[in-house]
mmCIF file of C-alpha atoms in Angstrom:
data_model
loop_
_atom_site.group_PDB
_atom_site.id
_atom_site.type_symbol
_atom_site.label_atom_id
_atom_site.label_comp_id
_atom_site.label_asym_id
_atom_site.label_seq_id
_atom_site.Cartn_x
_atom_site.Cartn_y
_atom_site.Cartn_z
ATOM 1 C CA UNK N 4 -39.505 -31.615 -94.687
ATOM 2 C CA UNK N 5 -41.118 -28.196 -95.022
ATOM 3 C CA UNK N 6 -40.086 -27.257 -91.482
ATOM 4 C CA UNK N 7 -36.453 -28.120 -92.202
ATOM 5 C CA UNK N 8 -36.564 -26.176 -95.457
ATOM 6 C CA UNK N 9 -37.903 -23.021 -93.860
ATOM 7 C CA UNK N 10 -35.906 -23.271 -90.652
ATOM 8 C CA UNK N 11 -32.458 -23.953 -92.013
ATOM 9 C CA UNK N 12 -32.709 -22.762 -95.610
ATOM 10 C CA UNK N 13 -31.907 -26.068 -97.286
ATOM 11 C CA UNK N 14 -31.331 -26.042 -101.024
ATOM 12 C CA UNK N 15 -34.533 -25.701 -103.013
ATOM 13 C CA UNK N 16 -32.996 -26.801 -106.289
ATOM 14 C CA UNK N 17 -29.498 -27.448 -107.525
ATOM 15 C CA UNK N 18 -28.169 -25.057 -110.124
ATOM 16 C CA UNK N 19 -25.840 -27.792 -111.310
ATOM 17 C CA UNK N 20 -23.348 -25.825 -113.381
ATOM 18 C CA UNK N 21 -19.787 -24.600 -113.199
ATOM 19 C CA UNK N 22 -18.718 -20.973 -113.054
ATOM 20 C CA UNK N 23 -20.506 -18.848 -115.603
ATOM 21 C CA UNK N 24 -24.046 -17.984 -116.599
ATOM 22 C CA UNK N 25 -27.005 -19.845 -115.111
ATOM 23 C CA UNK N 26 -30.644 -19.403 -116.224
ATOM 24 C CA UNK N 27 -33.641 -20.130 -114.003
ATOM 25 C CA UNK N 28 -37.329 -19.892 -114.897
ATOM 26 C CA UNK N 29 -39.003 -16.892 -113.259
ATOM 27 C CA UNK N 30 -42.252 -18.893 -113.041
ATOM 28 C CA UNK N 31 -40.934 -21.000 -110.153
ATOM 29 C CA UNK N 32 -40.237 -17.879 -108.116
ATOM 30 C CA UNK N 33 -43.544 -16.282 -109.134
ATOM 31 C CA UNK N 34 -45.546 -19.314 -107.975
ATOM 32 C CA UNK N 35 -44.028 -19.063 -104.496
ATOM 33 C CA UNK N 36 -44.515 -15.307 -104.283
ATOM 34 C CA UNK N 37 -48.138 -15.817 -105.301
ATOM 35 C CA UNK N 38 -48.757 -17.816 -102.113
ATOM 36 C CA UNK N 39 -47.771 -14.748 -100.092
ATOM 37 C CA UNK N 40 -49.495 -12.141 -102.233
ATOM 38 C CA UNK N 41 -52.864 -13.894 -102.339
ATOM 39 C CA UNK N 42 -53.206 -13.218 -98.598
ATOM 40 C CA UNK N 43 -52.823 -9.985 -96.668
ATOM 41 C CA UNK N 44 -49.291 -10.544 -95.361
ATOM 42 C CA UNK N 45 -47.986 -7.036 -94.767
ATOM 43 C CA UNK N 46 -44.808 -7.894 -92.836
ATOM 44 C CA UNK N 47 -43.452 -11.067 -94.454
ATOM 45 C CA UNK N 48 -42.524 -12.484 -97.836
ATOM 46 C CA UNK N 49 -40.918 -15.523 -99.450
ATOM 47 C CA UNK N 50 -37.200 -14.753 -99.677
ATOM 48 C CA UNK N 51 -34.787 -16.311 -102.170
ATOM 49 C CA UNK N 52 -31.060 -16.579 -101.519
ATOM 50 C CA UNK N 53 -27.975 -17.755 -103.363
ATOM 51 C CA UNK N 54 -25.732 -19.237 -100.630
ATOM 52 C CA UNK N 55 -23.035 -16.708 -99.808
ATOM 53 C CA UNK N 56 -19.972 -18.948 -100.160
ATOM 54 C CA UNK N 57 -16.811 -18.951 -102.267
ATOM 55 C CA UNK N 58 -18.482 -21.273 -104.797
ATOM 56 C CA UNK N 59 -21.649 -19.200 -105.075
ATOM 57 C CA UNK N 60 -20.564 -15.596 -105.502
ATOM 58 C CA UNK N 61 -22.872 -13.491 -107.663
ATOM 59 C CA UNK N 62 -20.903 -11.412 -110.159
ATOM 60 C CA UNK N 63 -23.962 -9.982 -111.906
ATOM 61 C CA UNK N 64 -27.554 -10.808 -112.766
ATOM 62 C CA UNK N 65 -30.505 -9.804 -114.904
ATOM 63 C CA UNK N 66 -34.110 -10.703 -115.697
ATOM 64 C CA UNK N 67 -34.722 -11.337 -119.395
ATOM 65 C CA UNK N 68 -37.609 -11.991 -121.759
ATOM 66 C CA UNK N 69 -37.471 -12.458 -125.527
ATOM 67 C CA UNK N 70 -37.607 -8.694 -126.049
ATOM 68 C CA UNK N 71 -36.426 -6.990 -122.881
ATOM 69 C CA UNK N 72 -33.785 -7.152 -120.180
ATOM 70 C CA UNK N 73 -34.092 -5.801 -116.634
ATOM 71 C CA UNK N 74 -31.487 -5.467 -113.863
ATOM 72 C CA UNK N 75 -31.609 -8.118 -111.154
ATOM 73 C CA UNK N 76 -31.494 -6.552 -107.708
ATOM 74 C CA UNK N 77 -29.783 -8.451 -104.884
ATOM 75 C CA UNK N 78 -28.223 -7.458 -101.575
ATOM 76 C CA UNK N 79 -24.910 -8.259 -99.877
ATOM 77 C CA UNK N 80 -26.517 -11.316 -98.248
ATOM 78 C CA UNK N 81 -27.160 -12.488 -101.853
ATOM 79 C CA UNK N 82 -30.917 -12.309 -101.404
ATOM 80 C CA UNK N 83 -32.611 -11.999 -104.793
ATOM 81 C CA UNK N 84 -35.090 -9.114 -104.559
ATOM 82 C CA UNK N 85 -37.494 -10.287 -107.236
ATOM 83 C CA UNK N 86 -40.627 -8.457 -108.408
ATOM 84 C CA UNK N 87 -44.040 -10.095 -108.254
ATOM 85 C CA UNK N 88 -45.051 -9.562 -111.873
ATOM 86 C CA UNK N 89 -47.701 -11.471 -113.831
ATOM 87 C CA UNK N 90 -46.366 -10.146 -117.147
ATOM 88 C CA UNK N 91 -42.884 -11.518 -116.467
ATOM 89 C CA UNK N 92 -44.461 -14.902 -115.788
ATOM 90 C CA UNK N 93 -46.564 -14.822 -118.970
ATOM 91 C CA UNK N 94 -43.528 -13.644 -120.973
ATOM 92 C CA UNK N 95 -41.586 -16.671 -119.679
ATOM 93 C CA UNK N 96 -38.894 -14.539 -118.134
ATOM 94 C CA UNK N 97 -35.577 -15.997 -117.030
ATOM 95 C CA UNK N 98 -33.454 -15.136 -114.010
ATOM 96 C CA UNK N 99 -29.898 -15.066 -115.344
ATOM 97 C CA UNK N 100 -27.024 -15.222 -112.872
ATOM 98 C CA UNK N 101 -23.326 -14.902 -113.534
ATOM 99 C CA UNK N 102 -21.582 -16.792 -110.725
ATOM 100 C CA UNK N 103 -17.958 -17.228 -109.704
ATOM 101 C CA UNK N 104 -16.593 -20.538 -108.435
ATOM 102 C CA UNK N 105 -17.595 -24.185 -108.802
ATOM 103 C CA UNK N 106 -21.379 -23.975 -108.530
ATOM 104 C CA UNK N 107 -22.182 -27.708 -108.680
ATOM 105 C CA UNK N 108 -23.052 -27.529 -104.976
ATOM 106 C CA UNK N 109 -24.758 -24.187 -105.273
ATOM 107 C CA UNK N 110 -28.514 -23.669 -105.333
ATOM 108 C CA UNK N 111 -31.397 -21.384 -104.504
ATOM 109 C CA UNK N 112 -32.658 -21.233 -100.939
ATOM 110 C CA UNK N 113 -36.254 -20.325 -100.103
ATOM 111 C CA UNK N 114 -37.405 -19.083 -96.722
ATOM 112 C CA UNK N 115 -40.265 -17.247 -95.061
ATOM 113 C CA UNK N 116 -38.732 -13.943 -93.978
ATOM 114 C CA UNK N 117 -39.528 -10.462 -92.731
ATOM 115 C CA UNK N 118 -39.770 -7.772 -95.418
ATOM 116 C CA UNK N 119 -37.810 -5.276 -93.308
ATOM 117 C CA UNK N 120 -34.888 -5.628 -90.899
ATOM 118 C CA UNK N 121 -35.034 -2.948 -88.213
ATOM 119 C CA UNK N 122 -32.998 -2.109 -85.113
ATOM 120 C CA UNK N 123 -36.083 -1.416 -82.979
ATOM 121 C CA UNK N 124 -39.309 -3.409 -82.618
ATOM 122 C CA UNK N 125 -42.375 -2.985 -80.470
ATOM 123 C CA UNK N 126 -44.282 -6.004 -79.207
ATOM 124 C CA UNK N 127 -47.311 -5.422 -81.445
ATOM 125 C CA UNK N 128 -45.326 -5.541 -84.699
ATOM 126 C CA UNK N 129 -43.434 -8.695 -83.679
ATOM 127 C CA UNK N 130 -46.655 -10.374 -82.576
ATOM 128 C CA UNK N 131 -48.160 -9.608 -85.978
ATOM 129 C CA UNK N 132 -45.000 -10.887 -87.706
ATOM 130 C CA UNK N 133 -45.172 -14.130 -85.705
ATOM 131 C CA UNK N 134 -48.849 -14.592 -86.594
ATOM 132 C CA UNK N 135 -48.196 -14.014 -90.317
ATOM 133 C CA UNK N 136 -45.202 -16.382 -90.382
ATOM 134 C CA UNK N 137 -47.206 -19.058 -88.593
ATOM 135 C CA UNK N 138 -50.191 -18.651 -90.932
ATOM 136 C CA UNK N 139 -48.056 -18.829 -94.091
ATOM 137 C CA UNK N 140 -46.097 -21.823 -92.784
ATOM 138 C CA UNK N 141 -49.381 -23.633 -92.133
ATOM 139 C CA UNK N 142 -50.765 -22.659 -95.544
ATOM 140 C CA UNK N 143 -47.666 -23.934 -97.351
ATOM 141 C CA UNK N 144 -48.173 -27.406 -95.912
ATOM 142 C CA UNK N 145 -51.448 -27.809 -97.785
ATOM 143 C CA UNK N 146 -54.287 -30.254 -97.163
ATOM 144 C CA UNK N 147 -54.506 -32.258 -94.933
ATOM 145 C CA UNK N 148 -51.179 -31.691 -93.148
ATOM 146 C CA UNK N 149 -51.949 -28.075 -92.229
ATOM 147 C CA UNK N 150 -54.596 -29.321 -89.795
ATOM 148 C CA UNK N 151 -51.935 -31.262 -87.876
ATOM 149 C CA UNK N 152 -49.224 -28.587 -87.912
ATOM 150 C CA UNK N 153 -47.619 -27.550 -84.626
ATOM 151 C CA UNK N 154 -46.798 -24.182 -86.140
ATOM 152 C CA UNK N 155 -43.656 -22.142 -85.630
ATOM 153 C CA UNK N 156 -41.995 -21.812 -82.219
ATOM 154 C CA UNK N 157 -40.571 -18.305 -82.425
ATOM 155 C CA UNK N 158 -38.685 -15.767 -84.520
ATOM 156 C CA UNK N 159 -34.983 -16.020 -85.383
ATOM 157 C CA UNK N 160 -32.809 -12.921 -85.928
ATOM 158 C CA UNK N 161 -29.484 -13.407 -87.739
ATOM 159 C CA UNK N 162 -26.601 -10.912 -87.654
ATOM 160 C CA UNK N 163 -23.287 -10.539 -89.456
ATOM 161 C CA UNK N 164 -21.340 -9.690 -86.299
ATOM 162 C CA UNK N 165 -21.526 -9.575 -82.507
ATOM 163 C CA UNK N 166 -24.633 -7.608 -81.558
ATOM 164 C CA UNK N 167 -25.832 -5.918 -78.381
ATOM 165 C CA UNK N 168 -29.494 -6.561 -77.614
ATOM 166 C CA UNK N 169 -31.952 -5.045 -75.171
ATOM 167 C CA UNK N 170 -35.061 -7.047 -74.301
ATOM 168 C CA UNK N 171 -37.462 -4.798 -72.396
ATOM 169 C CA UNK N 172 -34.421 -2.663 -71.571
ATOM 170 C CA UNK N 173 -32.332 -5.585 -70.240
ATOM 171 C CA UNK N 174 -29.005 -5.815 -72.139
ATOM 172 C CA UNK N 175 -27.381 -8.976 -73.495
ATOM 173 C CA UNK N 176 -24.905 -9.881 -76.236
ATOM 174 C CA UNK N 177 -25.173 -12.466 -79.019
ATOM 175 C CA UNK N 178 -22.632 -13.714 -81.554
ATOM 176 C CA UNK N 179 -24.666 -13.979 -84.746
ATOM 177 C CA UNK N 180 -28.148 -15.230 -83.820
ATOM 178 C CA UNK N 181 -30.932 -14.345 -81.402
ATOM 179 C CA UNK N 182 -34.107 -16.373 -80.936
ATOM 180 C CA UNK N 183 -37.316 -14.938 -79.528
ATOM 181 C CA UNK N 184 -39.600 -17.787 -78.468
ATOM 182 C CA UNK N 185 -43.381 -17.620 -78.524
ATOM 183 C CA UNK N 186 -43.542 -17.504 -74.721
ATOM 184 C CA UNK N 187 -40.936 -14.706 -74.596
ATOM 185 C CA UNK N 188 -42.853 -12.794 -77.239
ATOM 186 C CA UNK N 189 -45.943 -12.778 -75.024
ATOM 187 C CA UNK N 190 -43.951 -10.959 -72.314
ATOM 188 C CA UNK N 191 -42.160 -8.582 -74.679
ATOM 189 C CA UNK N 192 -42.701 -4.817 -74.695
ATOM 190 C CA UNK N 193 -39.854 -3.694 -76.927
ATOM 191 C CA UNK N 194 -36.701 -5.103 -78.536
ATOM 192 C CA UNK N 195 -33.543 -3.230 -79.581
ATOM 193 C CA UNK N 196 -30.435 -4.254 -81.570
ATOM 194 C CA UNK N 197 -27.128 -2.430 -82.031
ATOM 195 C CA UNK N 198 -26.956 -3.805 -85.601
ATOM 196 C CA UNK N 199 -29.639 -4.409 -88.186
ATOM 197 C CA UNK N 200 -30.441 -8.111 -88.613
ATOM 198 C CA UNK N 201 -29.474 -9.567 -91.992
ATOM 199 C CA UNK N 202 -32.272 -12.130 -91.846
ATOM 200 C CA UNK N 203 -35.444 -12.545 -89.779
ATOM 201 C CA UNK N 204 -37.230 -15.881 -90.177
ATOM 202 C CA UNK N 205 -39.336 -18.489 -88.340
ATOM 203 C CA UNK N 206 -37.721 -20.596 -85.617
ATOM 204 C CA UNK N 207 -38.703 -24.165 -84.725
ATOM 205 C CA UNK N 208 -37.943 -26.247 -81.636
ATOM 206 C CA UNK N 209 -39.717 -29.413 -82.806
#
């Protein structure tokens, strides 16, 4: 179940409302971010997305407590860029979203993802990213399943349009997704994209 959730970004929880304002407890997001921040993961995070469809369009958003209101930052991929803040958790903050469309099938997606999305990568940074993704994936499974985990199989790069790629200088073209397997990563020296990826996440072949 966890593998499917992280690999294909299945819905974490249904928002279950029609167009308008939706409130979500910040604590649920904080608890997931805490799993990342308690370890020294410098390249990855837990990413939260509102599905980018006609029924899940973000009009605006904010983070609120009883006394204060803060702007909610999100990108064009509708990733919620949430702070990791103990005070917001203790103040019982809410994530408030104003959505357009029929949101009964909308939800929040959670996924292990790279913090940055670059056009150029050297082998060492991608090897570290793979190791961190694999370690966090194993940790999220908990006891005793983490001792039986097969781990991740590679790294997936998603794009918004056709992208030119160079693997160790050898060119190729992809439509919207490129997968770098663990075995390919071991042979990699450098990787180049003509466009910045919109999402970089673990890939599974099992």
